[in-house]
């Protein structure tokens, strides 16, 4: 079996404060190159949207580039542009063919938009095309949900001076100004393969700074779950930002504006530059934002190129952040690539804080300002996403893939396969195992192969061992161990998120699993609905659960076969627990499994514990299994502790050589407590390790053998190998120094 380890704004004096998030549904999306996209824009404006009435429950649906142009026209005419109006995309939108005219990277080389038109490149007018002027009429103040789709081929090239600050030259991006007199909100949207250039001769203290998604957001406006990939943004005297130009802070009377914010976003491969004869010493270039006066949280930039004609303030995350005492500005939990050549934030002004970390080309964080040194960027981003310090968790999208996380996942995120029984999705790396877990736990539709990733018609298989953590010193891991990646189990006790598919480990193991919180924990958390888990192992780790804890699966409602746990010690500490080396709780059969890890319960007085070397609680038969680990119940608890099962009714052809302790209702060498009439056939346990009865609440030590009988003389070997095809004597056991083995594991014990 192969084994390996994965080594580990232009406005002077604008200020900031946090704006409370507006609750919206959880957005998790799947994209694929096979998904539909709109035809390339024909330059016209649609007479209507695809459908919808513009309400929150029935938003206007935008399916074509012409309909997106309608939104720009209406916004710039101040029509349907209030917090009561909602828009959403239904597919990717293509404004231009990104390969025309020498490719999107070169579009800004055209003298003007007219010259670009000769090459077939159509110029875009931003949604909210005006500077935030006194009347605030030409800014976007409604709600836009991209649904995870992207707009491709955005092009604009404004090369004129707008002295009155009211023309299109004053801003640049898919959106221009978001906010002003009231907030606007844009979420779940990408901009790709685009080239945006604003005027080159602005006074930096007055002109807008472009960004691919938006030029400026202000007055409680927001960008959440937004991203840019492969964009070029060219600014004038004030600079430019990859995702957004300016995040404006709060302003007091007479403006009475609250701070804007950008949360859970990323910028990938953004070329950010500036042109023009006038270069301000305060010009700023940023991979995500040029200037921050509000809030920028849980975001990252990678692959940015920041260039200009002077000594601008250049930062991988942001060029500049500053605020005022009443409205402090904040950058926190943001990340940039190490070795980029730029600081994360170039200039940190007054009343501003910036907490950033760097990550390497493997996606591992290399500094510890946010407390994630050595962990993956993906882990850090999802940790905040799941437990945000502001707002509501449901506002933020899940991060997928490594080394550079995105909001998308497809079948291509696996090592191969199409999800059928004949061609299962193949899982070869930690990242692919995480992606598998995430599509299950978020109930994501498989748009590539139709249906759902979490279905009993879907099949998955591991191709080799996978390491979740470096297992050096794993024997000492416990609930207080720090610096380890904590595994979130596959399948949760939530409708639609319980694992119901089919998983075949192909006798490979997951190494270094570490879990110290939650209920229904293990490699899998909650599994049901006609699926299967087979041929799967876990090795060298630690799991602590609030109940239903095990090495393979915490709670399962289908059979488990050919699984093993060698060294993932399991512990629980709640009022009622079901804890086992393989499964915590099951009502179905468990067969051909073994455990060598320790099982521990630490419940309080009066609590109930069901602890077993194979299963804590089993309402189905357990056959052809063995346990070597110690089972230790709490002396203060009720319940049962057994070498094979804590509470069960049928155990056949099993043996236990581990100790069993705990002052519970029933302690047995094989079964702790019996579930009605007990069926125990051909089962044996080590009477030296445990001197009590075979079944804890029944008299008798049937099946008790001494160590020599179990090992040296071969008595156990003789018994077990004569009982069926599951068992065999180890082929190299010339001195009878091995216990009998299960044939399916060969010499893997």
Short mmCIF file of N, CA and C in Angstrom, two decimals, residues 85-227:
data_model
loop_
_atom_site.label_atom_id
_atom_site.label_comp_id
_atom_site.label_asym_id
_atom_site.label_seq_id
_atom_site.Cartn_x
_atom_site.Cartn_y
_atom_site.Cartn_z
N UNK A 85 -35.32 46.70 -4.30
CA UNK A 85 -35.18 46.06 -5.60
C UNK A 85 -34.06 45.03 -5.58
N UNK A 86 -34.30 43.89 -6.23
CA UNK A 86 -33.37 42.76 -6.20
C UNK A 86 -33.15 42.23 -7.62
N UNK A 87 -31.89 41.86 -7.89
CA UNK A 87 -31.49 41.31 -9.18
C UNK A 87 -30.62 40.09 -8.94
N UNK A 88 -30.64 39.11 -9.87
CA UNK A 88 -29.72 37.99 -9.76
C UNK A 88 -29.40 37.41 -11.14
N UNK A 89 -28.18 36.86 -11.23
CA UNK A 89 -27.77 36.19 -12.46
C UNK A 89 -28.27 34.75 -12.47
N UNK A 90 -28.47 34.23 -13.67
CA UNK A 90 -28.85 32.82 -13.81
C UNK A 90 -27.77 32.01 -14.52
N UNK A 91 -26.74 32.66 -15.06
CA UNK A 91 -25.63 31.98 -15.70
C UNK A 91 -24.48 32.97 -15.88
N UNK A 92 -23.33 32.47 -16.31
CA UNK A 92 -22.22 33.35 -16.63
C UNK A 92 -22.62 34.29 -17.77
N UNK A 93 -22.10 35.52 -17.70
CA UNK A 93 -22.38 36.54 -18.71
C UNK A 93 -21.10 36.88 -19.45
N UNK A 94 -21.14 36.89 -20.78
CA UNK A 94 -19.97 37.23 -21.59
C UNK A 94 -20.23 38.55 -22.30
N UNK A 95 -19.51 39.57 -21.89
CA UNK A 95 -19.64 40.87 -22.55
C UNK A 95 -18.79 40.93 -23.81
N UNK A 96 -17.62 40.27 -23.79
CA UNK A 96 -16.73 40.23 -24.94
C UNK A 96 -16.03 38.89 -25.01
N UNK A 97 -15.58 38.53 -26.19
CA UNK A 97 -14.69 37.40 -26.37
C UNK A 97 -13.32 37.82 -25.86
N UNK A 98 -12.85 37.19 -24.80
CA UNK A 98 -11.61 37.62 -24.14
C UNK A 98 -10.37 37.41 -24.98
N UNK A 99 -10.50 36.70 -26.10
CA UNK A 99 -9.32 36.45 -26.94
C UNK A 99 -9.16 37.48 -28.05
N UNK A 100 -10.15 38.33 -28.25
CA UNK A 100 -10.07 39.32 -29.33
C UNK A 100 -8.99 40.36 -29.06
N UNK A 101 -8.55 41.00 -30.13
CA UNK A 101 -7.66 42.16 -30.01
C UNK A 101 -6.39 41.91 -29.25
N UNK A 102 -5.80 40.73 -29.42
CA UNK A 102 -4.58 40.43 -28.69
C UNK A 102 -4.81 39.91 -27.29
N UNK A 103 -6.06 39.68 -26.92
CA UNK A 103 -6.38 39.16 -25.59
C UNK A 103 -6.69 40.27 -24.60
N UNK A 104 -7.48 39.95 -23.60
CA UNK A 104 -7.95 40.94 -22.64
C UNK A 104 -6.83 41.73 -21.98
N UNK A 105 -5.64 41.12 -21.84
CA UNK A 105 -4.53 41.82 -21.19
C UNK A 105 -4.11 43.08 -21.94
N UNK A 106 -4.38 43.13 -23.24
CA UNK A 106 -3.88 44.21 -24.09
C UNK A 106 -4.94 45.22 -24.50
N UNK A 107 -6.14 45.07 -24.02
CA UNK A 107 -7.21 45.96 -24.47
C UNK A 107 -6.96 47.41 -24.11
N UNK A 108 -6.27 47.67 -22.99
CA UNK A 108 -6.03 49.06 -22.61
C UNK A 108 -5.04 49.76 -23.53
N UNK A 109 -4.38 48.99 -24.41
CA UNK A 109 -3.44 49.59 -25.35
C UNK A 109 -4.14 50.35 -26.47
N UNK A 110 -5.42 50.09 -26.68
CA UNK A 110 -6.15 50.86 -27.69
C UNK A 110 -6.25 52.31 -27.24
N UNK A 111 -6.19 53.23 -28.20
CA UNK A 111 -6.20 54.65 -27.87
C UNK A 111 -7.48 55.06 -27.17
N UNK A 112 -8.57 54.43 -27.54
CA UNK A 112 -9.85 54.76 -26.92
C UNK A 112 -10.84 53.65 -27.23
N UNK A 113 -12.05 53.82 -26.75
CA UNK A 113 -13.06 52.78 -26.95
C UNK A 113 -13.44 52.63 -28.42
N UNK A 114 -13.37 53.71 -29.15
CA UNK A 114 -13.68 53.64 -30.57
C UNK A 114 -12.70 52.77 -31.32
N UNK A 115 -11.41 52.90 -30.97
CA UNK A 115 -10.40 52.07 -31.63
C UNK A 115 -10.60 50.61 -31.28
N UNK A 116 -10.97 50.33 -30.04
CA UNK A 116 -11.22 48.95 -29.65
C UNK A 116 -12.42 48.37 -30.39
N UNK A 117 -13.39 49.21 -30.69
CA UNK A 117 -14.59 48.74 -31.38
C UNK A 117 -14.26 48.18 -32.75
N UNK A 118 -13.21 48.71 -33.37
CA UNK A 118 -12.82 48.20 -34.69
C UNK A 118 -12.34 46.76 -34.61
N UNK A 119 -11.91 46.36 -33.45
CA UNK A 119 -11.49 44.97 -33.24
C UNK A 119 -12.63 44.11 -32.72
N UNK A 120 -13.83 44.69 -32.64
CA UNK A 120 -15.00 43.94 -32.20
C UNK A 120 -15.17 43.92 -30.69
N UNK A 121 -14.47 44.80 -29.98
CA UNK A 121 -14.54 44.83 -28.51
C UNK A 121 -15.52 45.91 -28.09
N UNK A 122 -16.54 45.55 -27.39
CA UNK A 122 -17.59 46.49 -26.99
C UNK A 122 -17.29 47.07 -25.61
N UNK A 123 -17.44 48.37 -25.49
CA UNK A 123 -17.17 49.07 -24.22
C UNK A 123 -18.37 48.98 -23.29
N UNK A 124 -18.07 48.82 -22.02
CA UNK A 124 -19.10 48.69 -20.99
C UNK A 124 -19.27 50.01 -20.25
N UNK A 125 -20.51 50.33 -19.93
CA UNK A 125 -20.81 51.46 -19.06
C UNK A 125 -21.11 50.92 -17.68
N UNK A 126 -20.36 51.34 -16.65
CA UNK A 126 -20.55 50.75 -15.31
C UNK A 126 -21.96 50.91 -14.78
N UNK A 127 -22.36 49.96 -13.96
CA UNK A 127 -23.64 50.02 -13.27
C UNK A 127 -23.46 51.00 -12.10
N UNK A 128 -24.02 52.19 -12.22
CA UNK A 128 -23.75 53.26 -11.26
C UNK A 128 -22.53 54.03 -11.74
N UNK A 129 -22.67 54.73 -12.85
CA UNK A 129 -21.51 55.24 -13.56
C UNK A 129 -21.03 56.59 -13.08
N UNK A 130 -21.68 57.17 -12.06
CA UNK A 130 -21.32 58.52 -11.66
C UNK A 130 -20.51 58.59 -10.40
N UNK A 131 -19.69 59.61 -10.29
CA UNK A 131 -19.00 59.91 -9.04
C UNK A 131 -20.05 60.16 -7.97
N UNK A 132 -19.69 59.93 -6.70
CA UNK A 132 -20.68 60.18 -5.65
C UNK A 132 -20.83 61.69 -5.47
N UNK A 133 -21.60 62.27 -6.39
CA UNK A 133 -21.81 63.71 -6.40
C UNK A 133 -22.85 64.10 -5.37
N UNK A 134 -23.16 65.37 -5.31
CA UNK A 134 -24.04 65.89 -4.27
C UNK A 134 -25.41 65.22 -4.30
N UNK A 135 -25.92 64.94 -5.50
CA UNK A 135 -27.26 64.36 -5.59
C UNK A 135 -27.28 62.83 -5.45
N UNK A 136 -26.13 62.20 -5.57
CA UNK A 136 -26.03 60.74 -5.38
C UNK A 136 -27.00 59.97 -6.27
N UNK A 137 -27.25 60.44 -7.45
CA UNK A 137 -28.27 59.79 -8.27
C UNK A 137 -27.71 58.65 -9.11
N UNK A 138 -26.45 58.72 -9.51
CA UNK A 138 -25.93 57.70 -10.40
C UNK A 138 -25.01 56.75 -9.64
N UNK A 139 -25.57 56.10 -8.65
CA UNK A 139 -24.87 55.04 -7.93
C UNK A 139 -25.84 53.89 -7.73
N UNK A 140 -25.29 52.66 -7.59
CA UNK A 140 -26.14 51.48 -7.42
C UNK A 140 -26.53 51.36 -5.95
N UNK A 141 -27.83 51.33 -5.67
CA UNK A 141 -28.31 51.30 -4.29
C UNK A 141 -29.34 50.19 -4.08
N UNK A 142 -29.29 49.17 -4.93
CA UNK A 142 -30.20 48.03 -4.82
C UNK A 142 -29.42 46.80 -4.36
N UNK A 143 -29.90 45.60 -4.69
CA UNK A 143 -29.30 44.34 -4.24
C UNK A 143 -29.04 43.44 -5.45
N UNK A 144 -27.80 42.97 -5.56
CA UNK A 144 -27.41 42.16 -6.71
C UNK A 144 -26.76 40.88 -6.22
N UNK A 145 -27.29 39.74 -6.65
CA UNK A 145 -26.76 38.42 -6.29
C UNK A 145 -26.29 37.72 -7.55
N UNK A 146 -24.98 37.53 -7.67
CA UNK A 146 -24.43 36.85 -8.84
C UNK A 146 -24.63 35.36 -8.83
N UNK A 147 -25.10 34.80 -7.70
CA UNK A 147 -25.34 33.36 -7.58
C UNK A 147 -24.09 32.53 -7.91
N UNK A 148 -22.91 33.12 -7.72
CA UNK A 148 -21.67 32.41 -7.97
C UNK A 148 -21.19 32.49 -9.40
N UNK A 149 -21.96 33.09 -10.28
CA UNK A 149 -21.56 33.19 -11.68
C UNK A 149 -20.60 34.36 -11.87
N UNK A 150 -20.00 34.41 -13.04
CA UNK A 150 -19.02 35.45 -13.34
C UNK A 150 -19.42 36.21 -14.59
N UNK A 151 -18.95 37.45 -14.66
CA UNK A 151 -19.07 38.26 -15.87
C UNK A 151 -17.70 38.30 -16.52
N UNK A 152 -17.63 37.88 -17.77
CA UNK A 152 -16.38 37.81 -18.52
C UNK A 152 -16.27 38.98 -19.50
N UNK A 153 -15.04 39.41 -19.73
CA UNK A 153 -14.79 40.35 -20.82
C UNK A 153 -15.30 41.75 -20.59
N UNK A 154 -15.26 42.24 -19.36
CA UNK A 154 -15.62 43.63 -19.11
C UNK A 154 -14.52 44.52 -19.69
N UNK A 155 -14.92 45.50 -20.51
CA UNK A 155 -13.93 46.42 -21.08
C UNK A 155 -14.46 47.85 -21.02
N UNK A 156 -13.65 48.75 -20.49
CA UNK A 156 -13.91 50.17 -20.64
C UNK A 156 -12.57 50.90 -20.62
N UNK A 157 -12.51 51.97 -21.34
CA UNK A 157 -11.26 52.74 -21.49
C UNK A 157 -11.62 54.21 -21.57
N UNK A 158 -11.65 54.85 -20.43
CA UNK A 158 -11.97 56.27 -20.37
C UNK A 158 -10.67 57.05 -20.27
N UNK A 159 -10.38 57.83 -21.26
CA UNK A 159 -9.10 58.52 -21.33
C UNK A 159 -9.29 60.02 -21.38
N UNK A 160 -10.31 60.48 -20.67
CA UNK A 160 -10.61 61.91 -20.66
C UNK A 160 -10.70 62.40 -19.23
N UNK A 161 -10.54 63.71 -19.07
CA UNK A 161 -10.66 64.33 -17.76
C UNK A 161 -12.09 64.80 -17.54
N UNK A 162 -12.61 64.52 -16.38
CA UNK A 162 -13.98 64.94 -16.05
C UNK A 162 -13.88 65.97 -14.94
N UNK A 163 -13.76 67.20 -15.28
CA UNK A 163 -13.56 68.24 -14.27
C UNK A 163 -14.72 68.40 -13.33
N UNK A 164 -15.94 68.09 -13.80
CA UNK A 164 -17.11 68.24 -12.95
C UNK A 164 -17.40 66.99 -12.14
N UNK A 165 -16.60 65.95 -12.36
CA UNK A 165 -16.75 64.70 -11.60
C UNK A 165 -18.15 64.11 -11.73
N UNK A 166 -18.73 64.19 -12.93
CA UNK A 166 -20.07 63.64 -13.11
C UNK A 166 -20.15 62.65 -14.26
N UNK A 167 -19.08 62.44 -14.99
CA UNK A 167 -19.14 61.59 -16.17
C UNK A 167 -18.65 60.19 -15.92
N UNK A 168 -18.73 59.37 -16.96
CA UNK A 168 -18.31 58.00 -16.84
C UNK A 168 -16.83 57.87 -16.54
N UNK A 169 -16.05 58.85 -16.94
CA UNK A 169 -14.61 58.78 -16.69
C UNK A 169 -14.28 58.80 -15.21
N UNK A 170 -15.24 59.17 -14.39
CA UNK A 170 -14.97 59.31 -12.97
C UNK A 170 -14.89 57.98 -12.24
N UNK A 171 -15.29 56.87 -12.86
CA UNK A 171 -15.23 55.60 -12.16
C UNK A 171 -15.05 54.48 -13.18
N UNK A 172 -14.60 53.31 -12.70
CA UNK A 172 -14.40 52.20 -13.61
C UNK A 172 -14.54 50.88 -12.91
N UNK A 173 -15.30 49.98 -13.53
CA UNK A 173 -15.50 48.64 -13.02
C UNK A 173 -16.80 48.09 -13.59
N UNK A 174 -17.10 46.81 -13.32
CA UNK A 174 -18.41 46.30 -13.69
C UNK A 174 -19.48 47.18 -13.06
N UNK A 175 -19.31 47.46 -11.78
CA UNK A 175 -20.09 48.48 -11.08
C UNK A 175 -19.19 49.71 -10.93
N UNK A 176 -19.80 50.87 -10.93
CA UNK A 176 -19.04 52.09 -10.69
C UNK A 176 -19.07 52.44 -9.22
N UNK A 177 -20.05 53.21 -8.83
CA UNK A 177 -20.25 53.59 -7.43
C UNK A 177 -21.37 52.76 -6.85
N UNK A 178 -21.12 52.13 -5.72
CA UNK A 178 -22.15 51.39 -4.99
C UNK A 178 -22.39 52.12 -3.68
N UNK A 179 -23.62 52.56 -3.47
CA UNK A 179 -23.94 53.24 -2.22
C UNK A 179 -24.31 54.69 -2.42
N UNK A 180 -23.59 55.57 -1.75
CA UNK A 180 -23.85 57.01 -1.72
C UNK A 180 -25.02 57.31 -0.79
N UNK A 181 -26.16 57.80 -1.27
CA UNK A 181 -27.21 58.26 -0.37
C UNK A 181 -27.81 57.13 0.46
N UNK A 182 -27.72 55.89 -0.01
CA UNK A 182 -28.15 54.72 0.75
C UNK A 182 -27.34 53.53 0.27
N UNK A 183 -27.29 52.44 1.05
CA UNK A 183 -26.40 51.33 0.70
C UNK A 183 -26.87 50.54 -0.52
N UNK A 184 -25.90 49.92 -1.18
CA UNK A 184 -26.15 48.91 -2.18
C UNK A 184 -25.36 47.67 -1.81
N UNK A 185 -25.81 46.51 -2.21
CA UNK A 185 -25.15 45.27 -1.81
C UNK A 185 -24.97 44.35 -3.02
N UNK A 186 -23.74 43.88 -3.20
CA UNK A 186 -23.40 42.96 -4.28
C UNK A 186 -22.75 41.74 -3.67
N UNK A 187 -23.20 40.56 -4.04
CA UNK A 187 -22.68 39.34 -3.44
C UNK A 187 -22.59 38.22 -4.48
N UNK A 188 -21.73 37.25 -4.17
CA UNK A 188 -21.64 36.01 -4.94
C UNK A 188 -21.39 36.26 -6.43
N UNK A 189 -20.41 37.11 -6.72
CA UNK A 189 -20.18 37.54 -8.09
C UNK A 189 -18.70 37.53 -8.43
N UNK A 190 -18.37 37.05 -9.63
CA UNK A 190 -17.01 37.10 -10.11
C UNK A 190 -16.88 37.95 -11.36
N UNK A 191 -15.68 38.51 -11.56
CA UNK A 191 -15.33 39.20 -12.80
C UNK A 191 -14.05 38.55 -13.32
N UNK A 192 -14.06 38.11 -14.58
CA UNK A 192 -12.93 37.39 -15.12
C UNK A 192 -12.54 37.94 -16.50
N UNK A 193 -11.26 37.77 -16.82
CA UNK A 193 -10.74 38.10 -18.16
C UNK A 193 -11.24 39.46 -18.63
N UNK A 194 -10.97 40.48 -17.84
CA UNK A 194 -11.49 41.81 -18.10
C UNK A 194 -10.39 42.86 -18.04
N UNK A 195 -10.63 44.01 -18.68
CA UNK A 195 -9.64 45.09 -18.74
C UNK A 195 -10.36 46.41 -18.56
N UNK A 196 -10.00 47.13 -17.52
CA UNK A 196 -10.71 48.34 -17.12
C UNK A 196 -9.71 49.47 -16.94
N UNK A 197 -9.94 50.59 -17.61
CA UNK A 197 -9.05 51.74 -17.50
C UNK A 197 -9.88 53.01 -17.35
N UNK A 198 -9.51 53.83 -16.39
CA UNK A 198 -10.18 55.12 -16.21
C UNK A 198 -9.26 56.23 -16.70
N UNK A 199 -9.74 57.46 -16.58
CA UNK A 199 -8.98 58.61 -17.05
C UNK A 199 -7.62 58.70 -16.39
N UNK A 200 -6.65 59.27 -17.09
CA UNK A 200 -5.27 59.22 -16.62
C UNK A 200 -4.79 60.53 -16.03
N UNK A 201 -5.60 61.58 -16.02
CA UNK A 201 -5.07 62.87 -15.59
C UNK A 201 -5.85 63.49 -14.45
N UNK A 202 -6.44 62.62 -13.62
CA UNK A 202 -7.20 63.13 -12.48
C UNK A 202 -6.30 63.65 -11.38
N UNK A 203 -6.81 64.58 -10.65
CA UNK A 203 -6.23 64.95 -9.37
C UNK A 203 -6.52 63.80 -8.42
N UNK A 204 -5.49 63.23 -7.81
CA UNK A 204 -5.67 62.04 -6.97
C UNK A 204 -6.61 62.28 -5.81
N UNK A 205 -6.72 63.53 -5.36
CA UNK A 205 -7.59 63.84 -4.22
C UNK A 205 -9.06 63.91 -4.63
N UNK A 206 -9.34 63.89 -5.94
CA UNK A 206 -10.72 64.03 -6.40
C UNK A 206 -11.21 62.85 -7.22
N UNK A 207 -10.35 62.29 -8.06
CA UNK A 207 -10.80 61.27 -8.99
C UNK A 207 -11.06 59.93 -8.34
N UNK A 208 -11.92 59.12 -8.99
CA UNK A 208 -12.21 57.79 -8.50
C UNK A 208 -11.10 56.82 -8.86
N UNK A 209 -11.00 55.75 -8.10
CA UNK A 209 -10.00 54.72 -8.32
C UNK A 209 -10.71 53.47 -8.80
N UNK A 210 -10.33 52.91 -9.94
CA UNK A 210 -11.06 51.77 -10.49
C UNK A 210 -10.78 50.46 -9.77
N UNK A 211 -11.72 49.53 -9.91
CA UNK A 211 -11.59 48.15 -9.46
C UNK A 211 -12.42 47.29 -10.37
N UNK A 212 -12.07 46.03 -10.53
CA UNK A 212 -12.76 45.19 -11.51
C UNK A 212 -14.23 44.97 -11.17
N UNK A 213 -14.54 44.74 -9.89
CA UNK A 213 -15.94 44.57 -9.51
C UNK A 213 -16.60 45.92 -9.32
N UNK A 214 -15.93 46.84 -8.61
CA UNK A 214 -16.51 48.15 -8.36
C UNK A 214 -15.41 49.19 -8.16
N UNK A 215 -15.72 50.42 -8.51
CA UNK A 215 -14.78 51.51 -8.31
C UNK A 215 -14.79 51.97 -6.85
N UNK A 216 -15.96 52.19 -6.31
CA UNK A 216 -16.06 52.66 -4.93
C UNK A 216 -17.32 52.11 -4.29
N UNK A 217 -17.20 51.71 -3.02
CA UNK A 217 -18.37 51.31 -2.24
C UNK A 217 -18.39 52.18 -1.00
N UNK A 218 -19.57 52.61 -0.60
CA UNK A 218 -19.65 53.58 0.49
C UNK A 218 -20.99 53.50 1.20
N UNK A 219 -21.06 54.14 2.37
CA UNK A 219 -22.28 54.32 3.14
C UNK A 219 -23.02 53.01 3.42
N UNK A 220 -22.31 52.10 4.09
CA UNK A 220 -22.93 50.84 4.48
C UNK A 220 -23.08 49.84 3.37
N UNK A 221 -22.51 50.11 2.21
CA UNK A 221 -22.58 49.16 1.09
C UNK A 221 -21.61 48.01 1.31
N UNK A 222 -21.79 46.95 0.52
CA UNK A 222 -20.97 45.76 0.77
C UNK A 222 -20.68 44.99 -0.50
N UNK A 223 -19.54 44.31 -0.47
CA UNK A 223 -19.22 43.24 -1.41
C UNK A 223 -18.95 42.01 -0.57
N UNK A 224 -19.69 40.94 -0.77
CA UNK A 224 -19.44 39.69 -0.05
C UNK A 224 -19.39 38.54 -1.05
N UNK A 225 -18.49 37.60 -0.79
CA UNK A 225 -18.32 36.42 -1.64
C UNK A 225 -18.06 36.81 -3.09
N UNK A 226 -17.27 37.85 -3.30
CA UNK A 226 -16.96 38.30 -4.65
C UNK A 226 -15.50 37.99 -4.98
N UNK A 227 -15.19 37.92 -6.27
CA UNK A 227 -13.84 37.55 -6.64
C UNK A 227 -13.50 38.07 -8.03
#
